[in-house]
mmCIF file of C-alpha atoms in Angstrom:
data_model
loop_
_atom_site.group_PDB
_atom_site.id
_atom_site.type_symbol
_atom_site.label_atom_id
_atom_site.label_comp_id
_atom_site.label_asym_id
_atom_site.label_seq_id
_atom_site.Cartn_x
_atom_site.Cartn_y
_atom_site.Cartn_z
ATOM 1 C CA UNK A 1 0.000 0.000 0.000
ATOM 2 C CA UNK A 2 1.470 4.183 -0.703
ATOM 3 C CA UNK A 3 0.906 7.067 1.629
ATOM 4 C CA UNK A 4 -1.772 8.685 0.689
ATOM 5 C CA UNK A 5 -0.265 12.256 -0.612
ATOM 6 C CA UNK A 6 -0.349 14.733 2.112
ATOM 7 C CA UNK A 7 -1.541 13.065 4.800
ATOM 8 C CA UNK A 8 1.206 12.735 6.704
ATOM 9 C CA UNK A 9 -0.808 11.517 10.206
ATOM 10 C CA UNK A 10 2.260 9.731 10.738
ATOM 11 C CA UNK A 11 4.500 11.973 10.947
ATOM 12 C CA UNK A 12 2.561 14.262 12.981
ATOM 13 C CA UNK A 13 -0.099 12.184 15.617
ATOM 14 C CA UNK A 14 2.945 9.637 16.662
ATOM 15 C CA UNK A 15 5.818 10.244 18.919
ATOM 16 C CA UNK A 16 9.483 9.297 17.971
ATOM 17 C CA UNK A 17 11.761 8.701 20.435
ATOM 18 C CA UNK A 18 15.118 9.019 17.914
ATOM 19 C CA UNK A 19 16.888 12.227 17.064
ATOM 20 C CA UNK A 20 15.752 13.692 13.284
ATOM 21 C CA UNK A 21 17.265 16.616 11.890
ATOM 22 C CA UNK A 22 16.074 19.748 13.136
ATOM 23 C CA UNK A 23 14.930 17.983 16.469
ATOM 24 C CA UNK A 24 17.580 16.539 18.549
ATOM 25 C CA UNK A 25 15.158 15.019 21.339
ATOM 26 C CA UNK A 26 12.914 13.281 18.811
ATOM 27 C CA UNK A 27 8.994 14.676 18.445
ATOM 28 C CA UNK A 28 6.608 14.880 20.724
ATOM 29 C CA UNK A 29 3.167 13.419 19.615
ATOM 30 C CA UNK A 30 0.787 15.444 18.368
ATOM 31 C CA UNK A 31 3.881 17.818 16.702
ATOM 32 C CA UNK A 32 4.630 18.329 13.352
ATOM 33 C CA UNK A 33 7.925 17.012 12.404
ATOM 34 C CA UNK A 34 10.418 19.284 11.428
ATOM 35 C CA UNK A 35 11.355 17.657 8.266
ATOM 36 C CA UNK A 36 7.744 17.954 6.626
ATOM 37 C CA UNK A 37 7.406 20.430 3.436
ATOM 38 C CA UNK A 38 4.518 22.874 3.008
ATOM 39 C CA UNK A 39 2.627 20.112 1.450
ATOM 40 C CA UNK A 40 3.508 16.918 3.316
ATOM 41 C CA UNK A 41 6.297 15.518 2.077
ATOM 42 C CA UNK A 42 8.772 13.912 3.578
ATOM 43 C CA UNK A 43 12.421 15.684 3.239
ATOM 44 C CA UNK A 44 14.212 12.857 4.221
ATOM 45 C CA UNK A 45 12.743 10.271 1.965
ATOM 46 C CA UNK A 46 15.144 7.878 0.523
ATOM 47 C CA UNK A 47 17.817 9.585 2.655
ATOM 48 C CA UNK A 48 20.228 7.557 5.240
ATOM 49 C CA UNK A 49 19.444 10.635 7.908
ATOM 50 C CA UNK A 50 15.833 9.558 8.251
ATOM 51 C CA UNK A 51 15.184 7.717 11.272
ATOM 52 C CA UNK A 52 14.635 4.439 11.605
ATOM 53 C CA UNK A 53 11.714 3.967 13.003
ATOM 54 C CA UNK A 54 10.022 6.087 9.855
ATOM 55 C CA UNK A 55 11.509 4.197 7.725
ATOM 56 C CA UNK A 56 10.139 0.542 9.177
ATOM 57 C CA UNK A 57 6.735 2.252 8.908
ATOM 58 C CA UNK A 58 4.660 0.574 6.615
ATOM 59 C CA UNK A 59 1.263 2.165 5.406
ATOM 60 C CA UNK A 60 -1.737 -0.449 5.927
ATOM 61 C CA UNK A 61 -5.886 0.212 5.511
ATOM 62 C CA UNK A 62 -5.940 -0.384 9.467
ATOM 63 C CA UNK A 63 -3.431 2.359 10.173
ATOM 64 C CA UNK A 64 -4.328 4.404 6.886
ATOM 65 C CA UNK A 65 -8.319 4.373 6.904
ATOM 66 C CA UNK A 66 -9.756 5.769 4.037
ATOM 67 C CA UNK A 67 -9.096 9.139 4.691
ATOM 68 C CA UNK A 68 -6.372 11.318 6.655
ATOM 69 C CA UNK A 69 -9.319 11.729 9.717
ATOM 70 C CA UNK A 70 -9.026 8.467 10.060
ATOM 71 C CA UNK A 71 -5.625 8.058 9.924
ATOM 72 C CA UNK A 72 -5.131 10.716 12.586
ATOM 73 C CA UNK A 73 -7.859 8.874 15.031
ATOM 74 C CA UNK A 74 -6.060 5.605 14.615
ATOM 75 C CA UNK A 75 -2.530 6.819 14.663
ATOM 76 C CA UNK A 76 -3.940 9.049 18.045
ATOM 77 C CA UNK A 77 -5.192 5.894 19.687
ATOM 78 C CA UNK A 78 -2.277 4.195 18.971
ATOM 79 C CA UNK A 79 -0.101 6.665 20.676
ATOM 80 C CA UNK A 80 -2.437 6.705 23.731
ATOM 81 C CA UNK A 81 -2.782 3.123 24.236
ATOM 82 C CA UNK A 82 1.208 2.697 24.094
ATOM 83 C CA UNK A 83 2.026 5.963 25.918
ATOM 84 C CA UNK A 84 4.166 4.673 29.285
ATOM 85 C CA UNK A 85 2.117 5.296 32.330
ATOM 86 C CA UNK A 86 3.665 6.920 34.965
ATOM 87 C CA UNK A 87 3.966 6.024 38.601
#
């Protein structure tokens, strides 16, 4: 399955925990990343400087939806249900 162009819920809703250019502590959830164009693209596609973790990402219809609403309530829920709790 592609991204749908412009969506980019993934690289928004979820948290990453690895360095990317631009942001040194990772991204919060719920923040866009720092290495997403005007129109939600990716600037580090295809490059060796783009995290890990983005680049094991594989779009699906479960995490997708059928539209980027849905995509950002899944992704979202996601995030939530693996958040660590604290003590």
């Amino acid at each position: 399955m592609e991204c749908r162009v412009g969506c980019a819920a993934c690289c928004i809703a979820v948290s990453i925990s690895s360095p990317i250019p631009g942001m040194p502590d990772g991204k919060p959830a719920g923040v866009r990343c720092a290495q997403l164009t005007a129109d939600n693209a990716c600037r580090l596609f295809g490059r060796p400087e783009r995290p890990a973790v983005c680049v094991s990402l594989q779009a699906s219809p479960d995490m997708c939806g059928s539209t980027n609403a849905e995509a950002f309530a899944y992704l979202e829920a996601l995030e939530n249900a693996t958040r660590p709790r604290r003590l």
